[in-house]
Coordinates of C-alpha atoms in Angstrom, one line a residue:
M1 CA 0.0 0.4 -0.1
I2 CA 1.5 3.4 -1.0
S3 CA 2.1 6.1 2.1
P4 CA 1.2 9.0 2.5
G5 CA 4.6 10.3 2.6
Q6 CA 5.0 8.4 -1.0
L7 CA 2.0 10.0 -1.9
L8 CA 3.1 13.5 -1.2
G9 CA 7.1 12.9 -1.5
L10 CA 7.9 13.3 2.3
P11 CA 9.8 10.7 3.6
K12 CA 8.4 12.1 7.2
F13 CA 5.1 10.5 6.4
D14 CA 6.5 7.2 5.3
E15 CA 5.5 4.9 8.5
G16 CA 1.6 4.1 6.7
W17 CA -1.7 4.9 7.3
Y18 CA -3.1 5.1 10.6
P19 CA -5.9 2.7 11.0
G20 CA -8.8 4.5 9.8
Q21 CA -7.2 7.5 8.0
E22 CA -6.9 6.4 5.0
A23 CA -10.8 5.8 4.8
I24 CA -11.6 9.5 6.4
W25 CA -9.0 10.9 3.7
Q26 CA -11.4 9.7 0.5
Q27 CA -15.0 10.7 2.4
M28 CA -12.8 14.4 2.5
M29 CA -12.3 13.8 -1.3
A30 CA -15.2 13.0 -1.8
W31 CA -16.7 16.3 0.2
A32 CA -14.6 18.3 -1.5
S33 CA -16.2 17.1 -5.3
S34 CA -19.5 17.5 -4.0
D35 CA -21.6 20.4 -4.0
E36 CA -21.2 20.8 0.2
R37 CA -19.6 23.9 1.1
I38 CA -18.9 23.2 4.8
L39 CA -17.5 20.2 6.2
G40 CA -16.7 19.4 9.6
A41 CA -14.1 16.7 10.7
S42 CA -13.7 15.8 14.4
V43 CA -9.9 14.2 14.3
P44 CA -8.7 13.0 17.4
T45 CA -5.3 13.8 18.8
G46 CA -2.4 11.6 17.0
F47 CA -5.3 11.3 13.6
G48 CA -2.6 12.9 11.4
K49 CA -5.2 15.7 10.8
S50 CA -3.0 18.0 9.1
L51 CA -1.7 15.4 7.4
L52 CA -5.3 14.5 5.9
A53 CA -5.1 18.3 5.2
M54 CA -2.6 18.4 3.2
L55 CA -3.3 15.3 1.0
L56 CA -7.0 17.1 0.6
S57 CA -5.2 20.5 -0.8
H58 CA -2.7 18.6 -2.9
F59 CA -4.7 16.0 -4.5
S60 CA -8.3 18.2 -4.8
G61 CA -6.1 21.0 -6.8
L62 CA -7.8 23.5 -4.9
R63 CA -5.9 26.9 -3.4
T64 CA -6.0 26.8 -0.3
V65 CA -5.5 28.7 2.6
Y66 CA -4.7 27.0 6.1
L67 CA -5.5 28.6 9.1
T68 CA -4.6 27.8 12.8
S69 CA -4.9 29.2 16.1
T70 CA -1.3 30.0 17.0
K71 CA 2.0 31.3 15.1
G72 CA 3.7 28.2 16.6
L73 CA 1.7 25.9 14.8
Q74 CA 2.2 27.9 11.5
G75 CA 6.3 26.8 12.4
Q76 CA 5.1 23.0 12.7
L77 CA 3.3 23.3 9.6
M78 CA 6.1 24.5 7.3
A79 CA 8.5 22.5 9.2
D80 CA 6.7 19.7 7.9
F81 CA 5.0 20.6 4.8
N82 CA 7.3 23.8 3.3
R83 CA 8.3 21.3 0.8
L84 CA 4.9 20.9 -1.0
G85 CA 5.3 24.9 -1.8
M86 CA 3.1 26.0 1.3
V87 CA 4.5 30.0 2.1
D88 CA 3.9 31.3 5.9
I89 CA 2.4 34.9 6.1
R90 CA 2.0 36.5 9.6
G91 CA 1.2 39.6 11.0
Q92 CA 3.2 43.0 10.4
N93 CA 4.7 43.4 13.8
E94 CA 6.4 40.0 13.0
Y95 CA 8.6 42.0 10.2
Q96 CA 11.4 44.3 10.6
C97 CA 11.2 47.6 8.9
I98 CA 14.8 47.5 6.0
Q99 CA 14.5 51.2 5.7
F100 CA 14.3 52.3 9.4
N101 CA 15.9 50.1 12.4
G102 CA 13.8 49.0 15.0
V103 CA 10.7 49.6 14.0
Q104 CA 8.2 46.6 12.8
V105 CA 6.5 47.2 9.8
D106 CA 3.0 47.7 11.8
G107 CA 4.7 50.8 12.7
A108 CA 6.3 51.9 10.0
P109 CA 6.3 55.4 8.9
C110 CA 4.6 53.8 5.5
K111 CA 2.0 52.8 7.0
A112 CA 1.3 56.5 7.4
G113 CA 1.9 58.0 4.1
Y114 CA 5.4 58.4 4.1
Q115 CA 6.9 57.4 0.5
C116 CA 8.8 54.5 1.1
S117 CA 11.9 54.2 -1.6
V118 CA 12.5 50.6 -0.7
K119 CA 8.8 49.2 -0.7
A120 CA 9.3 46.9 -3.1
E121 CA 12.2 45.1 -1.1
C122 CA 10.2 45.3 2.1
S123 CA 9.9 41.3 3.8
Y124 CA 6.5 41.9 4.6
Y125 CA 5.4 42.8 1.3
S126 CA 7.3 40.6 -0.5
Q127 CA 6.2 37.6 1.6
L128 CA 2.5 38.7 1.2
G129 CA 3.0 39.0 -2.6
K130 CA 4.6 35.1 -2.4
A131 CA 1.1 33.9 -0.1
Q132 CA -1.1 36.3 -2.5
S133 CA 0.3 33.9 -5.7
A134 CA 1.2 30.6 -3.9
K135 CA -0.9 27.8 -4.4
M136 CA -1.0 26.7 -0.4
V137 CA -0.8 29.5 2.1
V138 CA -1.0 29.2 6.0
T139 CA -1.4 32.0 8.7
N140 CA -2.9 32.4 11.8
Y141 CA -6.9 33.6 12.5
A142 CA -6.2 36.7 13.4
Y143 CA -4.1 37.7 10.4
W144 CA -6.7 36.2 8.7
L145 CA -9.5 38.2 9.7
A146 CA -7.6 41.2 9.8
Q147 CA -5.7 41.2 5.9
S148 CA -9.0 39.9 5.1
E149 CA -11.5 42.9 6.3
Y150 CA -8.8 46.0 6.1
G151 CA -5.7 44.6 3.6
S152 CA -5.4 43.8 0.3
G153 CA -6.8 40.0 1.0
F154 CA -5.4 36.5 -0.3
S155 CA -5.5 36.7 -3.7
G156 CA -3.5 38.2 -6.9
K157 CA -4.6 41.2 -8.4
V158 CA -4.6 42.0 -11.9
P159 CA -5.4 45.0 -13.8
V160 CA -8.8 45.0 -15.8
I161 CA -10.2 48.2 -18.7
H162 CA -14.0 47.9 -17.8
K163 CA -16.4 50.0 -19.9
H164 CA -18.6 52.3 -17.7
P165 CA -21.3 55.0 -18.5
G166 CA -18.4 57.5 -18.0
G167 CA -15.7 55.6 -20.4
W168 CA -13.4 53.2 -19.8
K169 CA -11.4 52.9 -16.6
E170 CA -9.0 50.5 -15.1
V171 CA -10.2 48.3 -12.1
E172 CA -8.2 45.2 -9.9
L173 CA -9.7 42.1 -10.2
E174 CA -8.7 39.0 -8.2
A175 CA -6.7 36.9 -10.0
N176 CA -6.4 33.8 -7.6
P177 CA -8.8 33.6 -5.0
P178 CA -8.6 30.9 -2.2
Q179 CA -10.7 27.9 -3.2
L180 CA -10.1 26.2 0.6
L181 CA -10.4 27.3 3.5
I182 CA -9.1 25.2 6.4
L183 CA -10.0 26.0 9.7
D184 CA -7.4 23.9 12.0
E185 CA -8.4 23.8 15.8
A186 CA -11.3 24.7 14.8
H187 CA -13.0 24.6 18.2
M188 CA -10.8 27.9 18.7
A189 CA -12.2 29.8 15.5
S190 CA -15.7 31.1 17.5
K191 CA -13.0 32.9 20.0
A192 CA -10.8 34.8 17.1
L193 CA -13.7 35.6 15.4
E194 CA -15.0 36.9 18.9
S195 CA -11.9 38.9 19.5
F196 CA -11.4 40.7 16.0
L197 CA -14.8 42.0 16.3
S198 CA -14.9 43.1 19.9
V199 CA -14.1 46.8 20.5
E200 CA -12.6 48.3 23.9
F201 CA -12.6 51.9 25.2
T202 CA -10.1 52.7 27.4
E203 CA -8.6 55.6 29.6
F204 CA -6.6 56.7 26.8
D205 CA -9.5 56.8 24.3
R206 CA -11.0 59.8 26.3
S207 CA -9.1 62.6 24.8
D208 CA -10.8 61.9 21.4
I209 CA -13.7 60.3 22.5
N210 CA -14.7 61.3 26.3
W211 CA -17.0 58.5 26.9
E212 CA -19.0 57.9 30.0
Q213 CA -19.4 54.7 32.2
K214 CA -23.5 55.9 32.3
W215 CA -23.6 55.1 28.2
D216 CA -25.7 52.8 26.3
Y217 CA -25.5 51.9 23.1
D218 CA -27.6 54.3 21.4
K219 CA -25.0 57.3 23.1
W220 CA -22.0 55.4 22.1
L221 CA -23.6 55.7 18.7
A222 CA -24.5 59.3 18.8
E223 CA -21.3 60.0 20.3
G224 CA -18.8 58.0 17.9
S225 CA -20.7 59.5 15.0
R226 CA -20.1 62.7 16.0
A227 CA -16.7 62.2 16.6
L228 CA -15.4 60.1 13.5
P229 CA -15.5 62.8 11.3
G230 CA -12.9 64.8 13.0
I231 CA -11.0 61.4 13.6
K232 CA -10.6 60.4 9.9
Q233 CA -9.6 64.6 9.2
E234 CA -6.9 64.5 11.3
I235 CA -5.8 60.7 9.9
D236 CA -5.7 62.3 6.1
D237 CA -4.0 65.2 7.6
I238 CA -0.7 63.1 8.9
Y239 CA -1.0 61.4 6.0
N240 CA -0.5 63.6 3.4
M241 CA 2.3 65.3 5.9
M242 CA 4.2 62.2 6.1
Q243 CA 3.7 62.2 2.1
R244 CA 5.8 65.3 2.2
D245 CA 8.0 64.3 5.0
M246 CA 11.2 62.6 4.3
D247 CA 11.9 62.0 8.2
N248 CA 10.7 58.8 10.3
R249 CA 8.3 61.1 12.2
R250 CA 7.9 58.5 14.9
D251 CA 5.1 60.8 16.7
L252 CA 3.0 61.3 13.7
V253 CA 2.8 57.7 12.9
R254 CA 2.4 56.5 16.4
R255 CA -0.6 58.9 16.3
H256 CA -1.8 57.7 13.0
R257 CA -2.0 54.3 14.0
Y258 CA -3.9 55.0 17.2
L259 CA -6.3 57.4 15.4
Q260 CA -6.8 54.6 12.4
G261 CA -7.4 51.6 15.0
L262 CA -10.1 54.4 17.2
S263 CA -11.6 54.9 13.8
N264 CA -11.9 51.3 12.9
K265 CA -13.8 50.8 16.4
I266 CA -16.4 53.6 16.4
E267 CA -17.1 52.0 12.4
R268 CA -17.7 48.7 13.9
L269 CA -19.4 49.6 17.0
G270 CA -21.8 51.3 14.3
Q271 CA -22.5 48.4 12.3
A272 CA -23.3 46.3 15.9
M273 CA -26.0 43.9 16.0
N274 CA -27.4 42.9 19.5
W275 CA -23.9 43.1 20.8
V276 CA -23.3 43.3 24.6
Q277 CA -21.3 45.8 26.9
Q278 CA -19.1 45.4 29.9
V279 CA -18.4 48.0 31.6
D280 CA -14.9 48.1 34.3
E281 CA -13.7 50.9 36.1
D282 CA -11.4 52.3 33.8
K283 CA -12.3 50.5 30.1
T284 CA -15.9 49.7 28.1
T285 CA -16.3 46.3 26.0
W286 CA -18.4 45.6 23.1
T287 CA -19.0 42.0 22.0
P288 CA -21.4 40.2 19.7
L289 CA -23.8 38.5 22.0
W290 CA -23.0 35.9 18.7
V291 CA -20.5 35.6 16.7
A292 CA -23.0 33.5 14.1
D293 CA -24.1 36.6 13.0
Y294 CA -20.6 37.3 11.6
S295 CA -19.2 33.8 10.7
H296 CA -19.1 35.5 6.6
M297 CA -16.4 37.7 8.0
L298 CA -14.8 34.6 8.6
I299 CA -14.9 32.0 5.6
R300 CA -15.6 35.3 3.0
G301 CA -16.4 33.7 -0.3
V302 CA -14.5 30.7 -0.3
P303 CA -16.4 27.8 -2.3
K304 CA -15.2 24.9 0.5
V305 CA -14.6 25.3 4.0
M306 CA -13.0 22.5 6.2
L307 CA -13.5 22.9 9.9
M308 CA -11.0 20.5 11.9
S309 CA -10.2 19.6 15.5
A310 CA -10.0 16.8 17.9
I311 CA -12.4 18.8 20.0
L312 CA -15.3 19.8 17.4
T313 CA -18.9 18.9 17.4
P314 CA -21.7 20.0 16.3
K315 CA -22.5 22.4 19.1
S316 CA -19.2 24.0 18.6
M317 CA -20.3 24.7 14.5
Q318 CA -23.5 25.7 15.9
T319 CA -21.6 28.5 17.9
L320 CA -19.9 29.7 14.3
G321 CA -23.2 29.4 12.2
L322 CA -22.2 26.7 10.2
K323 CA -23.7 23.4 9.0
G324 CA -22.7 20.9 6.3
Q325 CA -21.3 17.3 5.8
W326 CA -19.8 15.6 9.3
L327 CA -17.0 13.3 9.8
E328 CA -15.9 11.8 13.1
A329 CA -12.9 9.3 13.5
D330 CA -11.6 7.0 16.1
S331 CA -8.6 8.0 18.3
P332 CA -5.9 5.4 17.7
F333 CA -5.1 5.5 21.1
P334 CA -6.5 3.0 23.4
I335 CA -8.9 3.5 25.4
R336 CA -6.9 1.6 28.3
N337 CA -4.5 4.3 28.3
T338 CA -6.6 7.2 29.2
P339 CA -9.3 6.4 31.4
I340 CA -11.6 9.3 33.0
T341 CA -12.7 8.2 36.5
H342 CA -15.2 10.3 39.0
V343 CA -13.9 9.5 42.5
K344 CA -16.5 11.1 45.4
T345 CA -15.1 13.9 46.9
V346 CA -16.5 17.2 47.4
K347 CA -19.3 19.5 45.3
V348 CA -16.8 22.1 44.3
D349 CA -18.3 25.5 44.0
F350 CA -19.3 28.9 45.5
R351 CA -21.1 27.4 48.4
A352 CA -18.2 25.1 49.9
S353 CA -17.2 25.8 53.1
D354 CA -13.7 25.7 54.2
A355 CA -13.9 22.6 56.0
Q356 CA -14.9 20.8 52.5
M357 CA -12.5 22.2 51.0
Q358 CA -9.9 20.7 52.7
D359 CA -11.5 17.4 52.5
W360 CA -11.0 18.3 48.6
V361 CA -7.2 19.2 49.4
D362 CA -6.8 15.6 51.5
R363 CA -8.5 13.8 48.0
I364 CA -5.4 15.5 46.2
D365 CA -3.0 14.6 49.2
E366 CA -3.9 11.0 49.0
I367 CA -4.0 10.6 45.1
I368 CA -0.1 12.4 45.1
S369 CA 0.8 10.4 47.6
Q370 CA 0.0 7.3 45.9
R371 CA 1.6 8.4 42.6
Q372 CA 5.4 9.6 44.0
H373 CA 7.0 7.8 41.0
Q374 CA 5.0 9.6 38.3
K375 CA 4.3 13.6 37.6
G376 CA 0.8 14.9 37.3
I377 CA -0.8 17.6 36.7
I378 CA -3.6 19.5 38.3
F379 CA -6.2 21.9 37.3
T380 CA -7.9 24.0 39.7
V381 CA -9.9 26.6 37.1
S382 CA -8.8 29.5 39.4
Y383 CA -5.4 31.2 40.8
A384 CA -7.5 31.4 44.4
R385 CA -7.9 27.8 44.5
T386 CA -4.8 27.0 43.1
K387 CA -3.2 29.4 46.3
F388 CA -5.4 27.3 48.5
L389 CA -4.4 23.9 47.3
H390 CA -0.9 24.6 47.8
E391 CA -1.1 26.4 50.9
R392 CA -2.9 23.5 52.7
S393 CA -1.2 20.4 51.0
R394 CA 1.0 18.0 52.5
F395 CA 3.2 18.1 49.2
A396 CA 3.8 21.2 48.5
N397 CA 7.3 21.0 48.1
Q398 CA 6.6 19.2 45.0
M399 CA 4.3 21.8 43.5
Y400 CA 5.2 24.0 40.4
T401 CA 2.7 27.0 40.9
H402 CA 2.4 29.9 38.3
H403 CA 0.9 33.4 37.9
Q404 CA -0.1 34.8 34.4
R405 CA 3.1 36.2 33.3
N406 CA 5.4 33.3 33.8
V407 CA 3.3 30.1 32.8
S408 CA 5.8 29.4 29.9
Q409 CA 8.9 29.5 32.5
V410 CA 7.3 27.5 35.0
V411 CA 5.9 24.8 32.5
D412 CA 9.4 24.4 31.5
R413 CA 11.2 23.8 35.0
F414 CA 8.0 21.4 35.6
K415 CA 8.9 19.4 32.4
K416 CA 12.6 19.0 33.2
A417 CA 12.0 17.9 36.9
A418 CA 12.0 14.5 38.3
A419 CA 8.9 12.5 39.7
P420 CA 7.6 13.3 42.3
A421 CA 6.1 16.7 40.7
V422 CA 2.9 18.2 40.1
L423 CA 1.8 21.1 38.1
I424 CA -1.2 23.3 39.5
S425 CA -2.8 25.3 37.1
P426 CA -6.0 26.9 36.5
S427 CA -5.1 27.7 32.7
V428 CA -2.6 25.5 30.9
T429 CA -5.5 23.7 29.9
T430 CA -4.5 24.1 25.6
G431 CA -1.2 24.8 23.9
Y432 CA 0.9 23.0 26.1
D433 CA 2.2 19.2 25.4
F434 CA 3.5 16.4 28.4
P435 CA 4.2 13.2 26.4
G436 CA 5.4 10.1 28.1
E437 CA 6.9 10.5 31.9
Q438 CA 6.3 14.3 31.4
C439 CA 2.1 13.8 32.9
E440 CA 0.8 10.4 33.6
Y441 CA -2.0 11.7 35.6
V442 CA -4.5 14.4 35.4
V443 CA -6.7 15.7 38.3
V444 CA -9.8 17.9 37.1
G445 CA -9.9 19.5 40.9
K446 CA -13.0 21.7 39.0
I447 CA -15.8 20.9 36.6
P448 CA -13.8 24.0 34.0
Y449 CA -17.4 26.3 34.0
P450 CA -16.5 29.9 32.7
D451 CA -17.1 33.0 34.8
T452 CA -20.6 33.9 34.7
R453 CA -20.3 37.2 36.5
Q454 CA -19.1 38.8 33.0
A455 CA -22.0 40.3 31.2
I456 CA -21.1 38.6 27.4
I457 CA -21.4 35.1 29.4
K458 CA -24.9 36.1 31.4
A459 CA -26.4 37.4 28.2
R460 CA -25.7 34.2 25.9
V461 CA -26.8 31.7 29.2
K462 CA -30.4 33.9 29.1
E463 CA -30.5 32.6 25.5
D464 CA -29.0 29.4 25.7
K465 CA -29.0 27.6 29.0
D466 CA -27.0 25.1 27.7
W467 CA -23.7 27.8 26.4
T468 CA -21.8 27.3 29.7
G469 CA -22.2 23.5 29.9
A470 CA -20.7 23.2 26.4
L471 CA -17.9 25.3 27.0
A472 CA -17.2 23.7 30.2
M473 CA -17.0 20.5 28.1
E474 CA -14.7 21.9 25.6
T475 CA -12.5 22.8 28.1
L476 CA -12.9 19.5 30.3
V477 CA -11.9 17.8 26.4
Q478 CA -8.7 19.9 26.4
E479 CA -7.5 19.3 30.0
T480 CA -7.9 16.0 30.1
G481 CA -5.5 15.2 26.9
R482 CA -2.4 16.9 27.8
G483 CA -0.5 13.6 28.8
T484 CA -1.7 11.7 26.1
R485 CA 0.0 12.6 22.8
S486 CA 0.8 9.2 21.1
A487 CA -0.3 5.6 21.2
E488 CA 2.1 4.5 24.1
D489 CA 1.2 7.3 26.3
T490 CA -0.7 5.9 29.4
C491 CA -2.2 8.9 31.7
Q492 CA -4.7 8.5 34.3
V493 CA -7.8 11.3 34.8
L494 CA -9.5 11.7 38.0
V495 CA -12.3 13.8 38.3
I496 CA -12.9 14.8 42.2
D497 CA -15.8 17.4 41.4
D498 CA -18.8 15.8 42.7
S499 CA -20.9 18.3 40.4
W500 CA -19.8 15.6 37.9
L501 CA -22.7 13.3 38.7
W502 CA -25.1 15.2 37.4
W503 CA -23.1 17.4 34.7
W504 CA -21.5 14.5 33.0
P505 CA -25.1 12.5 32.1
K506 CA -26.5 15.9 31.2
Y507 CA -23.8 17.5 29.0
K508 CA -21.9 14.5 27.6
S509 CA -23.3 14.8 24.4
F510 CA -21.1 17.7 23.4
A511 CA -18.2 16.0 23.9
P512 CA -16.3 14.0 21.1
K513 CA -17.3 10.2 20.8
W514 CA -13.7 9.1 21.5
F515 CA -13.8 11.0 24.9
Q516 CA -17.0 9.3 25.8
Q517 CA -15.3 6.1 25.5
R518 CA -13.2 7.0 27.9
V519 CA -15.0 7.3 30.7
T520 CA -15.5 4.9 33.1
R521 CA -17.5 5.0 36.4
T522 CA -18.0 6.7 39.7
V523 CA -16.1 5.3 42.5
D524 CA -15.3 5.6 46.1
R525 CA -11.8 5.2 46.2
I526 CA -9.1 5.9 44.5
P527 CA -8.1 3.9 41.6
N528 CA -4.7 2.2 41.5
P529 CA -2.0 4.2 39.0
I530 CA -1.5 3.1 36.0

């Protein structure tokens, strides 16, 4: 049988097909030639979803844009598939201005009107030109959204002469539009779109639009409309000034960049449909109630769109307002390697007393004491709960804790540590992998519900009672997968929040099937290590 690596000319993938992998690829190819526009593919970790995407792109012949959730994943894809002609493109802040030292392209004078004599050799614009003509492009969600909305897009342009009532006119038409859009880590797509759409006004903005906390949407709309002409006029004035000025006027460049961003925020808020306001002491934020109303900004006019993720479910596609063909692959990892067991302990919520939380700490200590030959991760959901555990545990000297600014450093120290070692974290639920002996057990200290005090979450729950349950399931699946990265990995998962007793039966349909297959039973005593 011909391997995927032989088909693509990539020796790295010559080891052959995983069980069921070729069948899923054939289904993807059938979709590519069908009339169905959208495909959702739930492809578990270890199944080779990026390889499947490359096979689909290569053999369908469709010009492809591949979206990732992080720049790190972009780099990984380039390392694996650059021989296929893949071109990587990132935000302008990733490229150095070649005319002015110490300046990134996003803050370069040319953005404010300066007539750059070496723009044709610019590292960013050269790379953009390659991306606009390449058969296969990889980028991240944030750049795709910004470049599609505010830049020149992802298509090459050709001049065409058109006749119109006033005579002949030269216009630019797209010469090479994307034909296939692949959304990797697609469960992150709605968050990326929400982040792109949301607008935040801070104390700094008050010099140009003197906003007040008591303003409602109508007042924001009125005051924004009043301020916008003056803001746009100053943008034009700076642009004209910079065209005549041959020096790098950094003060003008910064002011132009800020005003352009403020103008974009005001205009976006003016086009809002059913947005929610969050008012804090020094800022106010407007967020779409549902990003499904704006999914067209994500998928644009691309005729074929495939969403892929290990934790993709029909519910997450519904959040994006997308529906179409559905594929779901079985995990190539043995079920017995990742048993998920609920151990009766205490119901962990805001009503839990200190005495009950001490029982929770004691249960965690009991788990650690039985696993002194292993390393594990304990997910706490909050920094306050992390602090409570660290201060009361008998094994505090084996624990690695972090705050928001030193996550990577602490994770690196934990990975290098010898057993026994325990990482206590409210947030390392995605973006970090702990293969092999780096993590052999995971403790879910609390069902990971989002903070329901935020205005946007309150508004969403009012319309969809299951929304927080689905969000918690998404995070739970991510948590429990941190330690199982290959078919040889074993990682025991122990849930010690008794909310599980009602939560799992109610929301298990929001979990991928491969995850459901790993859930065992509720027990009174801690199972033996595996």
